[in-house]
PDB file of C-alpha atoms and ligand atoms in Angstrom:
ATOM      1  CA  MET A 162      38.434  -0.798  97.382  1.00 44.00           C
ATOM      2  CA  PRO A 163      35.667  -3.404  97.976  1.00 50.00           C
ATOM      3  CA  GLN A 164      34.529  -4.995  94.717  1.00 48.00           C
ATOM      4  CA  HIS A 165      30.816  -5.461  94.001  1.00 49.00           C
ATOM      5  CA  ALA A 166      30.906  -6.438  90.350  1.00 57.00           C
ATOM      6  CA  SER A 167      27.216  -7.307  90.515  1.00 81.00           C
ATOM      7  CA  ALA A 168      26.013  -4.145  92.263  1.00 96.00           C
ATOM      8  CA  PHE A 169      22.249  -3.830  92.318  1.00 97.00           C
ATOM      9  CA  LEU A 170      21.224  -1.000  89.980  1.00 98.00           C
ATOM     10  CA  LEU A 171      18.168   0.808  91.351  1.00 98.00           C
ATOM     11  CA  ALA A 172      16.624   3.594  89.263  1.00 98.00           C
ATOM     12  CA  ILE A 173      14.317   6.129  90.908  1.00 98.00           C
ATOM     13  CA  GLU A 174      11.943   7.480  88.268  1.00 98.00           C
ATOM     14  CA  GLY A 175       9.043   9.913  88.044  1.00 98.00           C
ATOM     15  CA  GLY A 176       7.917  13.307  86.846  1.00 97.00           C
ATOM     16  CA  ASP A 177       9.618  16.562  87.775  1.00 96.00           C
ATOM     17  CA  GLY A 178       9.219  17.296  91.476  1.00 96.00           C
ATOM     18  CA  ALA A 179       8.061  13.747  92.286  1.00 98.00           C
ATOM     19  CA  GLY A 180      10.667  13.617  95.064  1.00 98.00           C
ATOM     20  CA  LYS A 181      13.296  11.479  93.315  1.00 98.00           C
ATOM     21  CA  ALA A 182      16.443  13.230  94.600  1.00 98.00           C
ATOM     22  CA  THR A 183      15.072  13.199  98.151  1.00 98.00           C
ATOM     23  CA  ALA A 184      14.125   9.523  97.870  1.00 98.00           C
ATOM     24  CA  ALA A 185      17.448   8.523  96.285  1.00 98.00           C
ATOM     25  CA  ALA A 186      19.394  10.214  99.103  1.00 98.00           C
ATOM     26  CA  GLY A 187      17.111   8.632 101.720  1.00 98.00           C
ATOM     27  CA  VAL A 188      17.498   5.137 100.259  1.00 98.00           C
ATOM     28  CA  ALA A 189      21.297   5.448 100.114  1.00 98.00           C
ATOM     29  CA  ALA A 190      21.377   6.756 103.704  1.00 98.00           C
ATOM     30  CA  GLN A 191      19.249   3.852 104.973  1.00 98.00           C
ATOM     31  CA  LEU A 192      21.349   1.269 103.147  1.00 98.00           C
ATOM     32  CA  ASN A 193      24.640   2.788 104.298  1.00 98.00           C
ATOM     33  CA  ALA A 194      23.380   2.982 107.895  1.00 98.00           C
ATOM     34  CA  ALA A 195      22.638  -0.754 107.666  1.00 97.00           C
ATOM     35  CA  GLY A 196      26.187  -1.430 106.449  1.00 96.00           C
ATOM     36  CA  ARG A 197      25.100  -2.028 102.834  1.00 95.00           C
ATOM     37  CA  THR A 198      27.217   0.312 100.727  1.00 97.00           C
ATOM     38  CA  ALA A 199      25.233   2.515  98.370  1.00 98.00           C
ATOM     39  CA  THR A 200      25.859   5.597  96.270  1.00 98.00           C
ATOM     40  CA  VAL A 201      23.698   7.934  94.183  1.00 98.00           C
ATOM     41  CA  LEU A 202      24.266   9.021  90.586  1.00 98.00           C
ATOM     42  CA  SER A 203      21.947  11.732  89.225  1.00 98.00           C
ATOM     43  CA  PHE A 204      21.199  12.239  85.543  1.00 98.00           C
ATOM     44  CA  PRO A 205      21.623  14.543  83.690  1.00 98.00           C
ATOM     45  CA  ARG A 206      25.147  15.195  85.053  1.00 97.00           C
ATOM     46  CA  TYR A 207      24.902  18.911  84.274  1.00 96.00           C
ATOM     47  CA  THR A 208      28.302  19.940  85.614  1.00 96.00           C
ATOM     48  CA  HIS A 209      30.291  16.800  84.724  1.00 97.00           C
ATOM     49  CA  THR A 210      29.688  15.982  81.052  1.00 96.00           C
ATOM     50  CA  LEU A 211      29.524  17.896  77.807  1.00 95.00           C
ATOM     51  CA  GLY A 212      26.096  16.376  77.126  1.00 93.00           C
ATOM     52  CA  GLY A 213      24.891  17.436  80.585  1.00 95.00           C
ATOM     53  CA  HIS A 214      26.131  20.976  80.057  1.00 95.00           C
ATOM     54  CA  VAL A 215      24.265  21.298  76.743  1.00 94.00           C
ATOM     55  CA  LEU A 216      21.127  19.832  78.334  1.00 95.00           C
ATOM     56  CA  GLY A 217      21.273  22.446  81.097  1.00 94.00           C
ATOM     57  CA  ASP A 218      21.436  25.169  78.441  1.00 93.00           C
ATOM     58  CA  TYR A 219      18.475  23.585  76.655  1.00 92.00           C
ATOM     59  CA  LEU A 220      16.304  23.256  79.776  1.00 93.00           C
ATOM     60  CA  ALA A 221      17.166  26.817  80.833  1.00 92.00           C
ATOM     61  CA  GLY A 222      16.058  28.123  77.428  1.00 91.00           C
ATOM     62  CA  ARG A 223      19.512  29.331  76.411  1.00 93.00           C
ATOM     63  CA  LEU A 224      19.616  27.449  73.098  1.00 89.00           C
ATOM     64  CA  PRO A 225      18.069  29.177  70.086  1.00 77.00           C
ATOM     65  CA  HIS A 226      16.236  26.185  68.576  1.00 79.00           C
ATOM     66  CA  THR A 227      14.005  23.405  69.764  1.00 83.00           C
ATOM     67  CA  ALA A 228      15.204  19.917  68.835  1.00 91.00           C
ATOM     68  CA  SER A 229      13.305  16.795  67.778  1.00 95.00           C
ATOM     69  CA  PRO A 230      12.558  14.158  70.462  1.00 97.00           C
ATOM     70  CA  ARG A 231      15.081  11.772  68.838  1.00 98.00           C
ATOM     71  CA  ALA A 232      17.799  14.460  68.888  1.00 96.00           C
ATOM     72  CA  MET A 233      17.015  15.276  72.524  1.00 96.00           C
ATOM     73  CA  ALA A 234      16.961  11.585  73.456  1.00 98.00           C
ATOM     74  CA  THR A 235      20.390  11.191  71.872  1.00 97.00           C
ATOM     75  CA  LEU A 236      21.793  14.105  73.898  1.00 96.00           C
ATOM     76  CA  TYR A 237      20.481  12.611  77.150  1.00 97.00           C
ATOM     77  CA  ALA A 238      21.882   9.223  76.126  1.00 98.00           C
ATOM     78  CA  LEU A 239      25.273  10.811  75.365  1.00 98.00           C
ATOM     79  CA  ASP A 240      25.348  12.258  78.882  1.00 98.00           C
ATOM     80  CA  ARG A 241      25.068   8.663  80.165  1.00 98.00           C
ATOM     81  CA  LEU A 242      27.566   7.315  77.620  1.00 98.00           C
ATOM     82  CA  GLU A 243      30.058   9.946  78.809  1.00 98.00           C
ATOM     83  CA  SER A 244      29.363   8.669  82.339  1.00 98.00           C
ATOM     84  CA  ALA A 245      29.855   4.966  81.549  1.00 98.00           C
ATOM     85  CA  ALA A 246      33.168   4.745  83.424  1.00 97.00           C
ATOM     86  CA  VAL A 247      31.643   6.524  86.426  1.00 98.00           C
ATOM     87  CA  ILE A 248      28.725   4.070  86.449  1.00 98.00           C
ATOM     88  CA  ALA A 249      31.115   1.115  86.229  1.00 97.00           C
ATOM     89  CA  ALA A 250      33.304   2.478  89.051  1.00 97.00           C
ATOM     90  CA  ALA A 251      30.250   3.064  91.257  1.00 97.00           C
ATOM     91  CA  ALA A 252      29.020  -0.470  90.575  1.00 97.00           C
ATOM     92  CA  ALA A 253      32.450  -1.915  91.372  1.00 96.00           C
ATOM     93  CA  ALA A 254      32.702  -0.134  94.714  1.00 96.00           C
ATOM     94  CA  HIS A 255      29.150  -0.438  96.090  1.00 97.00           C
ATOM     95  CA  GLU A 256      26.462  -3.025  96.713  1.00 97.00           C
ATOM     96  CA  VAL A 257      23.760  -0.725  95.400  1.00 98.00           C
ATOM     97  CA  VAL A 258      23.937   2.117  92.883  1.00 98.00           C
ATOM     98  CA  VAL A 259      20.896   4.394  93.065  1.00 98.00           C
ATOM     99  CA  PHE A 260      20.168   6.348  89.900  1.00 98.00           C
ATOM    100  CA  ASP A 261      18.191   9.582  90.337  1.00 98.00           C
ATOM    101  CA  ARG A 262      16.723   9.301  86.800  1.00 98.00           C
ATOM    102  CA  TYR A 263      18.089   6.884  84.227  1.00 98.00           C
ATOM    103  CA  ILE A 264      17.197   5.557  80.774  1.00 98.00           C
ATOM    104  CA  ALA A 265      13.468   5.313  81.560  1.00 98.00           C
ATOM    105  CA  SER A 266      13.373   9.111  82.013  1.00 98.00           C
ATOM    106  CA  ASN A 267      14.426   9.449  78.410  1.00 98.00           C
ATOM    107  CA  MET A 268      11.724   7.012  77.302  1.00 98.00           C
ATOM    108  CA  ALA A 269       8.973   8.699  79.369  1.00 98.00           C
ATOM    109  CA  TYR A 270       9.835  12.312  78.511  1.00 98.00           C
ATOM    110  CA  GLN A 271      10.768  12.045  74.858  1.00 98.00           C
ATOM    111  CA  ALA A 272       7.858   9.697  74.077  1.00 98.00           C
ATOM    112  CA  ALA A 273       5.609  12.345  75.664  1.00 98.00           C
ATOM    113  CA  GLN A 274       6.593  14.694  72.850  1.00 97.00           C
ATOM    114  CA  VAL A 275       5.411  12.586  69.899  1.00 98.00           C
ATOM    115  CA  PRO A 276       1.853  11.567  68.947  1.00 97.00           C
ATOM    116  CA  ALA A 277       0.550   8.908  71.360  1.00 95.00           C
ATOM    117  CA  ASP A 278       0.488   6.295  68.576  1.00 97.00           C
ATOM    118  CA  ASP A 279       4.253   6.713  68.066  1.00 97.00           C
ATOM    119  CA  ALA A 280       5.207   6.623  71.765  1.00 97.00           C
ATOM    120  CA  ARG A 281       5.973   2.885  72.069  1.00 97.00           C
ATOM    121  CA  ASP A 282       8.161   2.942  68.947  1.00 98.00           C
ATOM    122  CA  LEU A 283      10.188   5.844  70.326  1.00 98.00           C
ATOM    123  CA  MET A 284      10.562   4.137  73.713  1.00 98.00           C
ATOM    124  CA  ALA A 285      11.902   1.021  71.979  1.00 98.00           C
ATOM    125  CA  TRP A 286      14.240   3.152  69.826  1.00 98.00           C
ATOM    126  CA  ILE A 287      15.687   4.817  72.959  1.00 98.00           C
ATOM    127  CA  ALA A 288      16.173   1.479  74.743  1.00 98.00           C
ATOM    128  CA  ARG A 289      18.024   0.097  71.694  1.00 98.00           C
ATOM    129  CA  LEU A 290      20.209   3.225  71.481  1.00 98.00           C
ATOM    130  CA  GLU A 291      21.194   3.257  75.146  1.00 98.00           C
ATOM    131  CA  VAL A 292      21.392  -0.469  75.936  1.00 98.00           C
ATOM    132  CA  ASP A 293      22.263  -2.197  72.646  1.00 98.00           C
ATOM    133  CA  GLN A 294      24.336   0.496  70.937  1.00 98.00           C
ATOM    134  CA  PHE A 295      25.835   2.431  73.879  1.00 98.00           C
ATOM    135  CA  GLY A 296      26.134  -0.657  76.107  1.00 98.00           C
ATOM    136  CA  LEU A 297      24.635   0.956  79.203  1.00 98.00           C
ATOM    137  CA  PRO A 298      23.422  -1.497  81.870  1.00 98.00           C
ATOM    138  CA  VAL A 299      19.710  -2.240  82.320  1.00 98.00           C
ATOM    139  CA  PRO A 300      18.617  -1.427  85.889  1.00 98.00           C
ATOM    140  CA  ASP A 301      17.740  -4.351  88.164  1.00 97.00           C
ATOM    141  CA  LEU A 302      14.717  -2.416  89.405  1.00 98.00           C
ATOM    142  CA  SER A 303      13.084   0.874  88.426  1.00 98.00           C
ATOM    143  CA  VAL A 304      10.851   2.507  91.028  1.00 98.00           C
ATOM    144  CA  TYR A 305       8.169   4.833  89.739  1.00 98.00           C
ATOM    145  CA  LEU A 306       7.450   7.523  92.324  1.00 98.00           C
ATOM    146  CA  ASP A 307       3.809   8.234  91.601  1.00 98.00           C
ATOM    147  CA  THR A 308       3.207  11.858  92.643  1.00 97.00           C
ATOM    148  CA  PRO A 309       0.192  13.729  91.247  1.00 95.00           C
ATOM    149  CA  ALA A 310       1.252  16.529  88.883  1.00 92.00           C
ATOM    150  CA  ASP A 311      -0.275  19.310  91.009  1.00 93.00           C
ATOM    151  CA  ILE A 312       1.576  18.172  94.148  1.00 96.00           C
ATOM    152  CA  ALA A 313       4.778  17.761  92.128  1.00 95.00           C
ATOM    153  CA  ARG A 314       4.440  21.339  90.863  1.00 93.00           C
ATOM    154  CA  THR A 315       4.266  22.572  94.481  1.00 94.00           C
ATOM    155  CA  LEU A 316       7.374  20.547  95.346  1.00 94.00           C
ATOM    156  CA  ILE A 317       9.313  21.872  92.339  1.00 92.00           C
ATOM    157  CA  LEU A 318       8.672  25.410  93.564  1.00 92.00           C
ATOM    158  CA  GLN A 319      10.206  24.451  96.944  1.00 91.00           C
ATOM    159  CA  LYS A 320      13.456  23.285  95.352  1.00 84.00           C
ATOM    160  CA  ARG A 321      16.747  25.007  95.961  1.00 77.00           C
ATOM    161  CA  SER A 322      18.344  26.726  92.951  1.00 81.00           C
ATOM    162  CA  ARG A 323      19.784  24.426  90.318  1.00 87.00           C
ATOM    163  CA  SER A 324      23.225  24.460  88.685  1.00 91.00           C
ATOM    164  CA  TYR A 325      21.820  25.210  85.225  1.00 92.00           C
ATOM    165  CA  THR A 326      19.066  27.787  85.839  1.00 91.00           C
ATOM    166  CA  ASP A 327      17.903  30.479  88.252  1.00 90.00           C
ATOM    167  CA  ASP A 328      14.315  30.157  86.995  1.00 91.00           C
ATOM    168  CA  ALA A 329      11.728  28.545  89.287  1.00 90.00           C
ATOM    169  CA  LEU A 330      10.661  26.181  86.480  1.00 91.00           C
ATOM    170  CA  ASP A 331      12.765  24.861  83.595  1.00 89.00           C
ATOM    171  CA  ALA A 332      11.360  24.246  80.092  1.00 89.00           C
ATOM    172  CA  TYR A 333       9.937  20.768  80.853  1.00 93.00           C
ATOM    173  CA  GLU A 334       8.752  21.682  84.368  1.00 91.00           C
ATOM    174  CA  ALA A 335       6.795  24.660  83.035  1.00 91.00           C
ATOM    175  CA  ASP A 336       4.824  22.439  80.637  1.00 93.00           C
ATOM    176  CA  PHE A 337       2.012  20.985  82.776  1.00 93.00           C
ATOM    177  CA  ALA A 338       0.490  19.038  79.863  1.00 96.00           C
ATOM    178  CA  LEU A 339       3.879  17.423  79.209  1.00 96.00           C
ATOM    179  CA  GLN A 340       4.125  16.394  82.886  1.00 96.00           C
ATOM    180  CA  THR A 341       0.709  14.742  82.624  1.00 96.00           C
ATOM    181  CA  ARG A 342       1.732  12.769  79.515  1.00 97.00           C
ATOM    182  CA  VAL A 343       4.993  11.798  81.247  1.00 98.00           C
ATOM    183  CA  ARG A 344       3.015  10.320  84.154  1.00 97.00           C
ATOM    184  CA  THR A 345       0.880   8.347  81.689  1.00 97.00           C
ATOM    185  CA  ASN A 346       4.041   7.004  80.054  1.00 98.00           C
ATOM    186  CA  TYR A 347       5.582   5.950  83.364  1.00 98.00           C
ATOM    187  CA  ALA A 348       2.400   4.079  84.318  1.00 98.00           C
ATOM    188  CA  LEU A 349       2.475   2.345  80.932  1.00 97.00           C
ATOM    189  CA  MET A 350       6.164   1.447  81.195  1.00 98.00           C
ATOM    190  CA  ALA A 351       5.776   0.090  84.736  1.00 98.00           C
ATOM    191  CA  ALA A 352       2.742  -2.003  83.752  1.00 98.00           C
ATOM    192  CA  ALA A 353       4.482  -3.375  80.646  1.00 98.00           C
ATOM    193  CA  GLY A 354       7.844  -3.955  82.362  1.00 98.00           C
ATOM    194  CA  LEU A 355       9.731  -1.953  79.756  1.00 98.00           C
ATOM    195  CA  LEU A 356      13.472  -1.815  80.511  1.00 98.00           C
ATOM    196  CA  GLY A 357      13.190  -4.543  83.151  1.00 97.00           C
ATOM    197  CA  ARG A 358      11.424  -4.885  86.466  1.00 98.00           C
ATOM    198  CA  TRP A 359       9.349  -2.069  88.008  1.00 98.00           C
ATOM    199  CA  ALA A 360       7.726  -1.203  91.317  1.00 98.00           C
ATOM    200  CA  THR A 361       5.372   1.722  91.851  1.00 98.00           C
ATOM    201  CA  VAL A 362       5.529   3.716  95.082  1.00 98.00           C
ATOM    202  CA  PRO A 363       2.607   6.127  95.595  1.00 98.00           C
ATOM    203  CA  THR A 364       3.896   9.158  97.490  1.00 98.00           C
ATOM    204  CA  ILE A 365       0.408  10.208  98.608  1.00 97.00           C
ATOM    205  CA  ALA A 366      -1.536   8.291 101.257  1.00 97.00           C
ATOM    206  CA  ALA A 367      -4.974   9.340 102.555  1.00 95.00           C
ATOM    207  CA  GLY A 368      -4.616  12.673 100.763  1.00 93.00           C
ATOM    208  CA  SER A 369      -1.252  13.588 102.313  1.00 96.00           C
ATOM    209  CA  LEU A 370       2.319  13.378 101.131  1.00 97.00           C
ATOM    210  CA  ARG A 371       4.186  10.535 102.809  1.00 98.00           C
ATOM    211  CA  SER A 372       7.328  11.551 104.714  1.00 98.00           C
ATOM    212  CA  PRO A 373      10.713  11.172 102.991  1.00 98.00           C
ATOM    213  CA  LEU A 374      11.588   8.482 105.566  1.00 98.00           C
ATOM    214  CA  GLU A 375       8.458   6.460 104.778  1.00 98.00           C
ATOM    215  CA  ILE A 376       9.052   6.722 101.022  1.00 98.00           C
ATOM    216  CA  ALA A 377      12.690   5.652 101.352  1.00 98.00           C
ATOM    217  CA  THR A 378      11.675   2.709 103.553  1.00 98.00           C
ATOM    218  CA  MET A 379       9.075   1.595 100.998  1.00 98.00           C
ATOM    219  CA  ILE A 380      11.707   1.684  98.255  1.00 98.00           C
ATOM    220  CA  VAL A 381      14.225  -0.307 100.317  1.00 98.00           C
ATOM    221  CA  ASP A 382      11.454  -2.886 100.910  1.00 98.00           C
ATOM    222  CA  ARG A 383      10.848  -3.126  97.126  1.00 98.00           C
ATOM    223  CA  LEU A 384      14.593  -3.523  96.603  1.00 97.00           C
ATOM    224  CA  ASP A 385      14.692  -6.393  99.106  1.00 95.00           C
ATOM    225  CA  ASP A 386      11.674  -8.000  97.410  1.00 94.00           C
ATOM    226  CA  ALA A 387      13.613  -7.870  94.140  1.00 92.00           C
ATOM    227  CA  ARG A 388      16.643  -9.664  95.591  1.00 81.00           C
ATOM    228  CA  PRO A 389      15.366 -11.876  98.425  1.00 61.00           C
ATOM    229  CA  ASP A 390      18.738 -13.668  98.748  1.00 65.00           C
ATOM    230  CA  ARG A 391      20.516 -10.619 100.235  1.00 60.00           C
TER     231      ARG A 391
HETATM  232  N1  ATP B1180       8.100  13.308 100.795  1.00 97.19           N
HETATM  233  C1  ATP B1180       8.368  14.615 100.831  1.00 97.19           C
HETATM  234  N2  ATP B1180       7.790  15.395 101.762  1.00 97.19           N
HETATM  235  C2  ATP B1180       8.033  16.736 101.807  1.00 97.19           C
HETATM  236  N3  ATP B1180       8.857  17.393 100.950  1.00 97.19           N
HETATM  237  C3  ATP B1180       9.461  16.667  99.997  1.00 97.19           C
HETATM  238  C4  ATP B1180       9.247  15.252  99.880  1.00 97.19           C
HETATM  239  N4  ATP B1180       9.967  14.805  98.821  1.00 97.19           N
HETATM  240  C5  ATP B1180      10.590  15.889  98.306  1.00 97.19           C
HETATM  241  N5  ATP B1180      10.296  17.002  99.013  1.00 97.19           N
HETATM  242  C6  ATP B1180      10.787  18.365  98.722  1.00 97.19           C
HETATM  243  O1  ATP B1180      10.282  18.700  97.425  1.00 97.19           O
HETATM  244  C7  ATP B1180      11.270  19.366  96.662  1.00 97.19           C
HETATM  245  C8  ATP B1180      11.538  18.551  95.368  1.00 97.19           C
HETATM  246  O2  ATP B1180      12.060  17.303  95.757  1.00 97.19           O
HETATM  247  P1  ATP B1180      13.185  16.559  94.891  1.00 97.19           P
HETATM  248  O3  ATP B1180      14.283  17.511  94.523  1.00 97.19           O
HETATM  249  O4  ATP B1180      13.543  15.332  95.638  1.00 97.19           O
HETATM  250  O5  ATP B1180      12.344  16.188  93.591  1.00 97.19           O
HETATM  251  P2  ATP B1180      12.827  15.600  92.195  1.00 97.19           P
HETATM  252  O6  ATP B1180      11.802  14.605  91.783  1.00 97.19           O
HETATM  253  O7  ATP B1180      14.212  15.106  92.288  1.00 97.19           O
HETATM  254  O8  ATP B1180      12.741  16.888  91.268  1.00 97.19           O
HETATM  255  P3  ATP B1180      13.305  17.128  89.764  1.00 97.19           P
HETATM  256  O9  ATP B1180      12.912  16.011  88.913  1.00 97.19           O
HETATM  257  O10 ATP B1180      12.599  18.383  89.335  1.00 97.19           O
HETATM  258  O11 ATP B1180      14.793  17.298  89.879  1.00 97.19           O
HETATM  259  C9  ATP B1180      12.493  19.517  97.560  1.00 97.19           C
HETATM  260  O12 ATP B1180      12.457  20.813  98.145  1.00 97.19           O
HETATM  261  C10 ATP B1180      12.299  18.442  98.623  1.00 97.19           C
HETATM  262  O13 ATP B1180      12.876  18.794  99.853  1.00 97.19           O
HETATM  263  C1  LIG B1181      17.786  11.905  82.561  1.00 97.19           C
HETATM  264  C2  LIG B1181      16.764  12.424  81.598  1.00 97.19           C
HETATM  265  C3  LIG B1181      15.980  13.509  81.922  1.00 97.19           C
HETATM  266  N1  LIG B1181      15.060  13.973  81.055  1.00 97.19           N
HETATM  267  C4  LIG B1181      14.283  15.173  81.433  1.00 97.19           C
HETATM  268  C5  LIG B1181      13.487  15.030  82.684  1.00 97.19           C
HETATM  269  C6  LIG B1181      13.550  16.383  83.357  1.00 97.19           C
HETATM  270  O1  LIG B1181      12.489  17.192  82.902  1.00 97.19           O
HETATM  271  C7  LIG B1181      14.861  16.962  82.855  1.00 97.19           C
HETATM  272  C8  LIG B1181      15.932  16.805  83.885  1.00 97.19           C
HETATM  273  O2  LIG B1181      15.591  17.624  84.938  1.00 97.19           O
HETATM  274  P1  LIG B1181      15.936  17.326  86.486  1.00 97.19           P
HETATM  275  O3  LIG B1181      15.253  18.439  87.202  1.00 97.19           O
HETATM  276  O4  LIG B1181      17.430  17.417  86.601  1.00 97.19           O
HETATM  277  O5  LIG B1181      15.392  16.002  86.852  1.00 97.19           O
HETATM  278  O6  LIG B1181      15.210  16.227  81.694  1.00 97.19           O
HETATM  279  C9  LIG B1181      14.902  13.386  79.806  1.00 97.19           C
HETATM  280  O7  LIG B1181      14.063  13.829  78.996  1.00 97.19           O
HETATM  281  N2  LIG B1181      15.692  12.326  79.464  1.00 97.19           N
HETATM  282  C10 LIG B1181      16.614  11.811  80.327  1.00 97.19           C
HETATM  283  O8  LIG B1181      17.327  10.817  79.994  1.00 97.19           O
END
């Protein structure tokens, strides 16, 4: 197995329906076609980890109680902690590991569920939990896919069925105000460089959605900007 101990860790981030899974697959396909080995890991890992399974039940509305943002953040973090060996194996075998959501999703979504004045503290708490306590790697680059919430809602409704729910919208997707606060948080995190380096890729140009190919190409360009030696 080829060893790439210093695989580039690229996180694709954004609100629900921003086009992350499509972009992550497109980026990996472009890199692999160019002979640069890449793989995609999507979080939550609904069907692979205990944490992911519980999160699917939560998002599908099958759990009887709501949980605090810190409790939810811990569950999402546990899904990644359970996946630590999978992340390490992916990084050892590929030049680039593309995360379809990673730690920044936890920061953006859970901080969107506390008063705005408490958001930065919660983001810092989540970063300490996942990076300092759980030992998860910081991404080399996070790309914020900036898709307006109304367009993202249309894209969510086009999605194929998910492993954890048959509903068209899960609990977070159905909450339009939450999606708006999430977008605000991502813009803040990208501007402040929380959890490392960021690039923002607007998915709309001249009023129209860019093609998946164009979006993937823009992300690969940002990746190359972030490591000009490769
Ligand atoms: N640039 C694009 N142009 C047209 N359709 C797109 C584009 N990007 C994504 N889609 C479509 O929109 C839907 C949602 O895309 P995708 O699953 O990639 O979003 P996502 O951000 O991963 O969603 P979620 O966070 O809810 O899992 C899919 O049906 C996908 O084919
Ligand atoms: C990884 C991660 C995700 N979330 C939120 C974001 C989404 O609303 C759901 C996951 O849904 P998807 O359709 O599978 O993208 O969970 C979060 O709050 N914290 C996280 O770490």
